[in-house]
Tab-separated table of C-alpha atoms and ligand atoms in Angstrom:
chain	number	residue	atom	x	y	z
N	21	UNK	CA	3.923	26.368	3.693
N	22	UNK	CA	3.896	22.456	4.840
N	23	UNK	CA	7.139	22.362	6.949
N	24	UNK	CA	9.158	19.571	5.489
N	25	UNK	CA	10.960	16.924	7.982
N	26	UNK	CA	14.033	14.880	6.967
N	27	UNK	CA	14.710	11.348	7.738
N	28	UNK	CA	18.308	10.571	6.684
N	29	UNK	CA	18.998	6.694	5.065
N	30	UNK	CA	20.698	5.620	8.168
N	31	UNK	CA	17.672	6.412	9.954
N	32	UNK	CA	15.886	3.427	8.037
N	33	UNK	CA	18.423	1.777	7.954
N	34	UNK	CA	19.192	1.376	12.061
N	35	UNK	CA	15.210	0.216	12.585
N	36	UNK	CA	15.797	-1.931	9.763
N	37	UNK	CA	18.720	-3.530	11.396
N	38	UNK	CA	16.914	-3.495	14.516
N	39	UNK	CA	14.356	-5.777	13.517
N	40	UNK	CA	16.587	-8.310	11.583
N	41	UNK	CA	18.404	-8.677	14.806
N	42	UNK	CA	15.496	-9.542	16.950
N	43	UNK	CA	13.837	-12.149	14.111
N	44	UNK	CA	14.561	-14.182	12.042
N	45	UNK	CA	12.249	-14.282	9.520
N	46	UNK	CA	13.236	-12.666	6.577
N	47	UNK	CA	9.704	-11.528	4.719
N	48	UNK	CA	9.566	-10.889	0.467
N	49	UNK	CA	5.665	-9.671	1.690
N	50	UNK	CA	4.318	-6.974	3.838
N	51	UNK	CA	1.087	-6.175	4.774
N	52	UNK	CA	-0.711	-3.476	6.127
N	53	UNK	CA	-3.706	-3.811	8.151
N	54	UNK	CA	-7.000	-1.282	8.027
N	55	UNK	CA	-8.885	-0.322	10.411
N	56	UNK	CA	-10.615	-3.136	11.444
N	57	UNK	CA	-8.517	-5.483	9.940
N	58	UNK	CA	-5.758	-6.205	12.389
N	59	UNK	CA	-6.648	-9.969	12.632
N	60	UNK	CA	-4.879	-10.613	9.542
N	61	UNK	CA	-2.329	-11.070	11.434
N	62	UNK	CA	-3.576	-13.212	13.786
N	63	UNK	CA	-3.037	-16.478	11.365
N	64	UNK	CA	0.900	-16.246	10.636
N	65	UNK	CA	2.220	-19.178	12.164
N	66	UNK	CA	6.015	-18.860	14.393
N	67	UNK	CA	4.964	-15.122	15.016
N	68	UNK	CA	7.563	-12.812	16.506
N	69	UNK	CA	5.922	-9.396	17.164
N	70	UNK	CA	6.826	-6.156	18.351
N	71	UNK	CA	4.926	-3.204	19.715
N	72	UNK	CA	5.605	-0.294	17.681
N	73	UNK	CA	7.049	1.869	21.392
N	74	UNK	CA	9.874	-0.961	21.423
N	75	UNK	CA	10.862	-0.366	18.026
N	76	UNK	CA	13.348	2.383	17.147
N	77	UNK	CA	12.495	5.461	15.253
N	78	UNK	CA	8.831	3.856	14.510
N	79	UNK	CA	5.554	6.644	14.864
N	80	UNK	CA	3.013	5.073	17.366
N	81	UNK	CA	-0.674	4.426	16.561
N	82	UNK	CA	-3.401	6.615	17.974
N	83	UNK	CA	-6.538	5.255	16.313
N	84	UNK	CA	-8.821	2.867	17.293
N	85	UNK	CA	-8.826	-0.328	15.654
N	86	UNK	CA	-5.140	0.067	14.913
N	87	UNK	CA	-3.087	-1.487	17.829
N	88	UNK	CA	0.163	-0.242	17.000
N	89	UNK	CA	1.607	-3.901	16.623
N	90	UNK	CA	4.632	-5.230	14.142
N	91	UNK	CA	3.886	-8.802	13.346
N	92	UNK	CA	6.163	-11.173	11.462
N	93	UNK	CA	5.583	-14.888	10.976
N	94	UNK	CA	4.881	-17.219	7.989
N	95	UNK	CA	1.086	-17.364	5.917
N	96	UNK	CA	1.364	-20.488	3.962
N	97	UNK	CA	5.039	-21.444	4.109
N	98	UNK	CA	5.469	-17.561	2.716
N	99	UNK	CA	7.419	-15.405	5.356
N	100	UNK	CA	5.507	-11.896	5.591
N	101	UNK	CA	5.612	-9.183	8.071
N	102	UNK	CA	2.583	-7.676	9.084
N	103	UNK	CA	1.551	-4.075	10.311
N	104	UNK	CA	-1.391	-3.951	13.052
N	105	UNK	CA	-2.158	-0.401	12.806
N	106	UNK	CA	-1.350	2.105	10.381
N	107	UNK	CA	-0.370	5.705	10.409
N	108	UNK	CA	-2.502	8.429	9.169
N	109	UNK	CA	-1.232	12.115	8.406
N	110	UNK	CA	-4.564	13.438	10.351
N	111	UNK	CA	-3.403	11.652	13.520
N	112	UNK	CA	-0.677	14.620	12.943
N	113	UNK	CA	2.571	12.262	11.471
N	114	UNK	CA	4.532	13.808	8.896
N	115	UNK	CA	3.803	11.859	5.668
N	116	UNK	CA	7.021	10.713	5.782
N	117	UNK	CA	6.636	9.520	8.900
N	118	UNK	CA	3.548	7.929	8.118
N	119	UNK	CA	5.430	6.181	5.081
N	120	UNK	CA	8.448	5.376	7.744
N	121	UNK	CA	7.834	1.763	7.441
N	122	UNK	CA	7.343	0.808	4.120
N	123	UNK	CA	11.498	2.165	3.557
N	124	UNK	CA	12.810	-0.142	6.196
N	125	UNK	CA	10.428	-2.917	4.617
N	126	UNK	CA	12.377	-2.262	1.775
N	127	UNK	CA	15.813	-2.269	3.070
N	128	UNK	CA	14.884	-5.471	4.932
N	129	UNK	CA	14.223	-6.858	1.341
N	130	UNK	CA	10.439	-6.786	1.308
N	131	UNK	CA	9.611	-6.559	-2.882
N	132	UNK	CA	6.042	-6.832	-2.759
N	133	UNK	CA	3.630	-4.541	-0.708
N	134	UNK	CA	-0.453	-5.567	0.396
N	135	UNK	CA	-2.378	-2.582	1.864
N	136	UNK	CA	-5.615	-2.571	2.352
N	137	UNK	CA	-8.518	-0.320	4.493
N	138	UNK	CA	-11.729	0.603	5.431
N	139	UNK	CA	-13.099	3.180	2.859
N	140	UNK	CA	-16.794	4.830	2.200
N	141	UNK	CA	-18.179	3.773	-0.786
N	142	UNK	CA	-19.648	6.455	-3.794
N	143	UNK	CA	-20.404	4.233	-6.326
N	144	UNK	CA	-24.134	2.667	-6.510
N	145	UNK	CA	-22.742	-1.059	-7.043
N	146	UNK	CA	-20.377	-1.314	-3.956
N	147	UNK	CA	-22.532	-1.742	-0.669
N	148	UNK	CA	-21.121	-2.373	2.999
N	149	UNK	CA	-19.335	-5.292	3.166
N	150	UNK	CA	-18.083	-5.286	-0.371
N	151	UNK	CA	-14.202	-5.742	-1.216
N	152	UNK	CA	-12.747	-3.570	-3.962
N	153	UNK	CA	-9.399	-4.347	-5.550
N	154	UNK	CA	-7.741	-0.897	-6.023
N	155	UNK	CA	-7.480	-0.452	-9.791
N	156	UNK	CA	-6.190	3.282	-8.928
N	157	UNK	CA	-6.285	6.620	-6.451
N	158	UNK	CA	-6.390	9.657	-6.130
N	159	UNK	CA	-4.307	11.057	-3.641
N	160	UNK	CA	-5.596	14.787	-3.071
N	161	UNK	CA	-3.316	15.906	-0.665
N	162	UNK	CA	-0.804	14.984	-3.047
N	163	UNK	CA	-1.998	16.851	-5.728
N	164	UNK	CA	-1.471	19.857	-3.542
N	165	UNK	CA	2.090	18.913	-2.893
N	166	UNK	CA	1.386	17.058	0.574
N	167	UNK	CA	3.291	14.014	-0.654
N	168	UNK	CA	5.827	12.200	1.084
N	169	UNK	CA	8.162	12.464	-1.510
N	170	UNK	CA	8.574	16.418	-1.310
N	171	UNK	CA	11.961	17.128	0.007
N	172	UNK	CA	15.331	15.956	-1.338
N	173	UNK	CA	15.351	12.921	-3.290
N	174	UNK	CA	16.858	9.931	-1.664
N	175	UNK	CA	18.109	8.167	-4.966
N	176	UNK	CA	19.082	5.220	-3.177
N	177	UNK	CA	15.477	4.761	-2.573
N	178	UNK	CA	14.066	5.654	-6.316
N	179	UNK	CA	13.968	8.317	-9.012
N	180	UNK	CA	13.013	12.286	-8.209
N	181	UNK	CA	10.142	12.059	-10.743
N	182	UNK	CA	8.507	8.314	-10.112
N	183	UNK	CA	5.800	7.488	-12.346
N	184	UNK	CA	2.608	6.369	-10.911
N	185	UNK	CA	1.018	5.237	-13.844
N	186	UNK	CA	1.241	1.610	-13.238
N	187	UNK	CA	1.461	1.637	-9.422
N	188	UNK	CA	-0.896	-1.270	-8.898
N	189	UNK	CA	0.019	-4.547	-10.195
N	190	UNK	CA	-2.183	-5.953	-12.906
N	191	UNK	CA	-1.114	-9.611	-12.427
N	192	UNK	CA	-1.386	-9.526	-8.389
N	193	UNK	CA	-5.462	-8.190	-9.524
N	194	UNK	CA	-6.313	-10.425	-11.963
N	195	UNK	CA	-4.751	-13.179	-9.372
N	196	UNK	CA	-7.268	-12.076	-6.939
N	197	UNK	CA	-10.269	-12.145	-9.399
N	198	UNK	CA	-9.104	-15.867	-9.972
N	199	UNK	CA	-9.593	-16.085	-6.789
N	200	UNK	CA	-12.174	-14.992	-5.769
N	201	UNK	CA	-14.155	-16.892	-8.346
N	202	UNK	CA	-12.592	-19.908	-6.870
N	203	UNK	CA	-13.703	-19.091	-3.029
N	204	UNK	CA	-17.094	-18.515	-4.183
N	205	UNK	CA	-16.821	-14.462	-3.671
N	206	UNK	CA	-16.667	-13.351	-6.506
N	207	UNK	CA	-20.179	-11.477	-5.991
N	208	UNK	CA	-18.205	-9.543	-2.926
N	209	UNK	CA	-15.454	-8.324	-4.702
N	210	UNK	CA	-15.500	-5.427	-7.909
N	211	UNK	CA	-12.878	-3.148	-8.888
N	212	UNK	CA	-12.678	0.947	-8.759
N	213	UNK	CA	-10.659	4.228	-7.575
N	214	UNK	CA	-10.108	4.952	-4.222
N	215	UNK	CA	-9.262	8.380	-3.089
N	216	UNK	CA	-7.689	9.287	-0.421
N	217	UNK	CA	-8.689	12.979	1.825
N	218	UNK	CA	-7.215	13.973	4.496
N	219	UNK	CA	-9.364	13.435	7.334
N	220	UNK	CA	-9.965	13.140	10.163
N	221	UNK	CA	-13.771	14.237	9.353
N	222	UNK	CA	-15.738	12.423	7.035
N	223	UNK	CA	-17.320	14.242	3.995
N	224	UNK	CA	-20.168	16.934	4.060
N	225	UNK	CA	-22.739	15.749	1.277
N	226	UNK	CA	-20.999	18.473	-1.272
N	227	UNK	CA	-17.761	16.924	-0.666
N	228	UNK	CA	-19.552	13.581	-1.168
N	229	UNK	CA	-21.140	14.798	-4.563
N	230	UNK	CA	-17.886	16.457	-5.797
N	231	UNK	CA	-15.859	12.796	-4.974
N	232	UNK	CA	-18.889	10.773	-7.052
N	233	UNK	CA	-18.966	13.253	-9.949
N	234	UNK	CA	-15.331	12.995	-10.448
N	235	UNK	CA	-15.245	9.130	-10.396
N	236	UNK	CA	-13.996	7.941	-6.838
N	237	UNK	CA	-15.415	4.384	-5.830
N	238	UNK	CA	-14.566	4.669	-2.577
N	239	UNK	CA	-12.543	7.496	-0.428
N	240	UNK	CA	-10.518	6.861	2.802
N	241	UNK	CA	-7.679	8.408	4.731
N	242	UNK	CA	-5.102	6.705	4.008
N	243	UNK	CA	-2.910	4.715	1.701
N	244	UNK	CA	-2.339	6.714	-1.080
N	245	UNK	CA	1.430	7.902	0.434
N	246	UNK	CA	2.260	4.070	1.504
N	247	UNK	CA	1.776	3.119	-2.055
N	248	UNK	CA	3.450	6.380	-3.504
N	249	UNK	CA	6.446	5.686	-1.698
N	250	UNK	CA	6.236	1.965	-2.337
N	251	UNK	CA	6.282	2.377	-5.877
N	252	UNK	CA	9.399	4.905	-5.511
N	253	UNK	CA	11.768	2.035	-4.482
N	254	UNK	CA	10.593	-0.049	-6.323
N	255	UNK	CA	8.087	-2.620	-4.483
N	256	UNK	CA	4.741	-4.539	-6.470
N	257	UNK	CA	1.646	-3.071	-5.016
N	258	UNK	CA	-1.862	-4.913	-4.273
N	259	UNK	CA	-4.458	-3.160	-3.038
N	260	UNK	CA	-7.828	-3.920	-1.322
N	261	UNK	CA	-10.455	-1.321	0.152
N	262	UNK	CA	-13.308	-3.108	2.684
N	263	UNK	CA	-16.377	-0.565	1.686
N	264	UNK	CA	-17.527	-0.275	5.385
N	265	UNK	CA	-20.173	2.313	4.920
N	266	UNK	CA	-22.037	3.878	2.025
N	267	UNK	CA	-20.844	8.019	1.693
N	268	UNK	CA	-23.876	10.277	2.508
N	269	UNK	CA	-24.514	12.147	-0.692
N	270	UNK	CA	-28.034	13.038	-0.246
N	271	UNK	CA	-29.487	16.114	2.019
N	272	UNK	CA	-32.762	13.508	2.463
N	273	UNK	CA	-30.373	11.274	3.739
N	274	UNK	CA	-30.942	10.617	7.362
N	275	UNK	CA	-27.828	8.202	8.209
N	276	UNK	CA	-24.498	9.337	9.193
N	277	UNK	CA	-21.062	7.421	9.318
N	278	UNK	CA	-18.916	6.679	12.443
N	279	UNK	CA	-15.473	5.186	12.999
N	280	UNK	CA	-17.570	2.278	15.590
N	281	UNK	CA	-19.676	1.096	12.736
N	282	UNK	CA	-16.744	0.995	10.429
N	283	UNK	CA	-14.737	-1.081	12.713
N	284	UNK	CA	-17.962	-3.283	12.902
N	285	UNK	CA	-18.121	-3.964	9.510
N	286	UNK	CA	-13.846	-4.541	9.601
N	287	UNK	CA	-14.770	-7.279	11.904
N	288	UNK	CA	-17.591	-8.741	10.143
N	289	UNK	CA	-15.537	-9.329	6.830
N	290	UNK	CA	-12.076	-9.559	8.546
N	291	UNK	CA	-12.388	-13.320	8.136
N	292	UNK	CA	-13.041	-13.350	4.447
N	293	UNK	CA	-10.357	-10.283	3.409
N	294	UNK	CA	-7.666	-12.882	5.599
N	295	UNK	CA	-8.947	-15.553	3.444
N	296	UNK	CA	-8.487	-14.025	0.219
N	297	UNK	CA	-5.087	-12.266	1.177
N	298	UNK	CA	-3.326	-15.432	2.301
N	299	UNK	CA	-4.495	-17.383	-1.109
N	300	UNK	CA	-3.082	-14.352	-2.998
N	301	UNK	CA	0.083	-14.718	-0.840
N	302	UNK	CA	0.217	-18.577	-1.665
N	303	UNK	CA	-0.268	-17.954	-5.173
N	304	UNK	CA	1.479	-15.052	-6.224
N	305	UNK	CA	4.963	-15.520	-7.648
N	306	UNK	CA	7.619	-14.277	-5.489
N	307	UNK	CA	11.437	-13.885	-6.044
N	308	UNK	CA	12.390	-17.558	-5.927
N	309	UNK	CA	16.362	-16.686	-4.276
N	310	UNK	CA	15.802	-16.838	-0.473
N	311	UNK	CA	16.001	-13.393	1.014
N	312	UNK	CA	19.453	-13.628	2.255
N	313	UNK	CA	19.359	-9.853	3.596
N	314	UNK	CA	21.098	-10.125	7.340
N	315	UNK	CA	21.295	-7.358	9.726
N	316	UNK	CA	25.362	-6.820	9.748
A	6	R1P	O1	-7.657	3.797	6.013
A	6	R1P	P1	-7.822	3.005	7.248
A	6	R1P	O2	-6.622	3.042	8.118
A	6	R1P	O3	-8.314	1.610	6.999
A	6	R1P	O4	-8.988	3.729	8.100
A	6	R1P	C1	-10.153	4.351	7.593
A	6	R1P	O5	-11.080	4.324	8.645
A	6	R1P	C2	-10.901	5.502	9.473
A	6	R1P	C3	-12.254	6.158	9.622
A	6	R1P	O6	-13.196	5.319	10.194
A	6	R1P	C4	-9.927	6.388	8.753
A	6	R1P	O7	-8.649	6.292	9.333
A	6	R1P	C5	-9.948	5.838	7.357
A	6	R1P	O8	-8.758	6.103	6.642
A	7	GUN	N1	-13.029	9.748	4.267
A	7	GUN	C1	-13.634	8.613	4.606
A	7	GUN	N2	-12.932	7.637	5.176
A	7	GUN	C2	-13.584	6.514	5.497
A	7	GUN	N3	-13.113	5.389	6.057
A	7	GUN	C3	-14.153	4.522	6.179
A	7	GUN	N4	-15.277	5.070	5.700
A	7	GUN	C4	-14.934	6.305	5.273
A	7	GUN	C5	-15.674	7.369	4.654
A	7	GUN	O1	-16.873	7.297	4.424
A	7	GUN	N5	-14.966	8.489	4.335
């Protein structure tokens, strides 16, 4: 049985206030950075940042390519906070623990969430380099009950029975297609399923042909709790999957994945994913009443 850890509201709540004492930016946008993606947020402009040891009850990043780094600052007039570095259950977080942030993103008045990651690609069309708007998952350690939301319902957060059905927001994708078109990527950047395993090893060619034959696009190790509990209280999700590497599904198949070349290829399109993340930020439609929350 999964042992189950608590985090009581206040808990949230006191890193919450934490940070809206020590900045003042007040972000309606969060973001969370891949692996090999932290230099999204390198652009905001009047940055305050924090390293995630200095902030109260936050995990700490292990994994390379994640540099455990809370960024707030403005993209485009737009106040957003930004997360360097991600938590993964395999790095051996609790998944609520690994979902700890996205609460007191909420509670500091955050309403819409941007994840995005590194992720293997199944699907013959997406190659290396490719950007794939999350139409979907599949989050299989959910389906056998590892889901952050196990445990006592925090109503104050959302319902005990969310549905998932809509989780990511139509308008925020077809805004990015727009997009896209408009940058001149639009031959970079499809749509699909990403599922998410459990890690930290990447798949054996059976796991790879099981994943393909049931539909996944592209499978990573992460993201599938953030937007669960994002959607529980209520936040707008976009999601964005950098295919970094093509999944081995062959036993002819000579190559072999590692975390190095998947940072690589995080660095190679980091530019372009910052590109097309800011323009969505510019664009999108956001609550028009200043976010007046104040640490009191
Ligand atoms: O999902 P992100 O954090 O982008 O990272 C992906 O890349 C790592 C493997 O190289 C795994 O952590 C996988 O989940
Ligand atoms: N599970 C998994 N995670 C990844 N993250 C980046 N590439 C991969 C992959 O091929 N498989």
């Amino acid at each position: 049985m999964h042992s189950k850890e608590q985090i009581g509201h206040d808990e949230y709540q006191n890193t919450a206030d934490w940070l809206m004492s020590h900045t003042k930016h007040r972000p309606l946008v969060a973001i969370i950075c891949g692996s090999g993606l932290g230099m999204l947020a390198d652009t905001l402009k009047c940055q305050d940042s924090f390293d995630y040891s200095d902030i109260p009850g936050f995990p700490q990043s292990t994994v390379q390519g994640h540099a455990g780094r809370l960024v707030f600052g403005e993209l485009k007039g737009k106040s957003c906070v930004c997360m360097q570095g991600r938590f993964h259950m395999y790095e051996g977080h609790s998944l609520l623990k690994t979902t700890f942030p996205i609460r007191v993103f909420k509670l500091m008045g955050v309403e819409t969430l941007i994840v995005t990651n590194a992720a293997g690609s199944l699907a013959d069309g997406l190659q290396p380099g490719d950007i794939m708007i999350i139409k979907d998952h599949i989050n299989f350690p959910g389906l056998v009950g590892l889901n952050p939301l196990c445990g006592p319902n925090d109503d104050k957060f959302g319902p005990r029975f969310p549905a998932m059905s809509g989780c990511y927001d139509k308008g925020l994708h077809i805004l990015m297609m727009e997009i896209a078109k408009q940058m001149g990527v639009a031959g970079l950047v499809q749509e699909g399923v990403y599922a998410m395993v459990g890690g930290p090893n990447f798949e054996t060619i059976a796991e790879a042909k099981l994943l393909h034959r049931l539909g996944v696009d592209a499978v990573g190790m992460s993201t599938a709790p953030e937007v669960v509990v994002a959607t529980h209280c209520g936040l707008r999700v976009f999601g964005l999957s950098l295919i970094t590497n093509k999944v081995v599904k062959s036993y002819e198949d000579s190559e072999s994945v590692n975390h190095e070349g998947v940072l690589e290829v995080g660095r190679l399109r980091s530019h372009t994913v910052q590109q097309l993340v800011t323009e969505l930020i510019s664009r999108m439609e956001i609550n028009n009443n200043e976010n007046t929350n104040n640490a009191s």
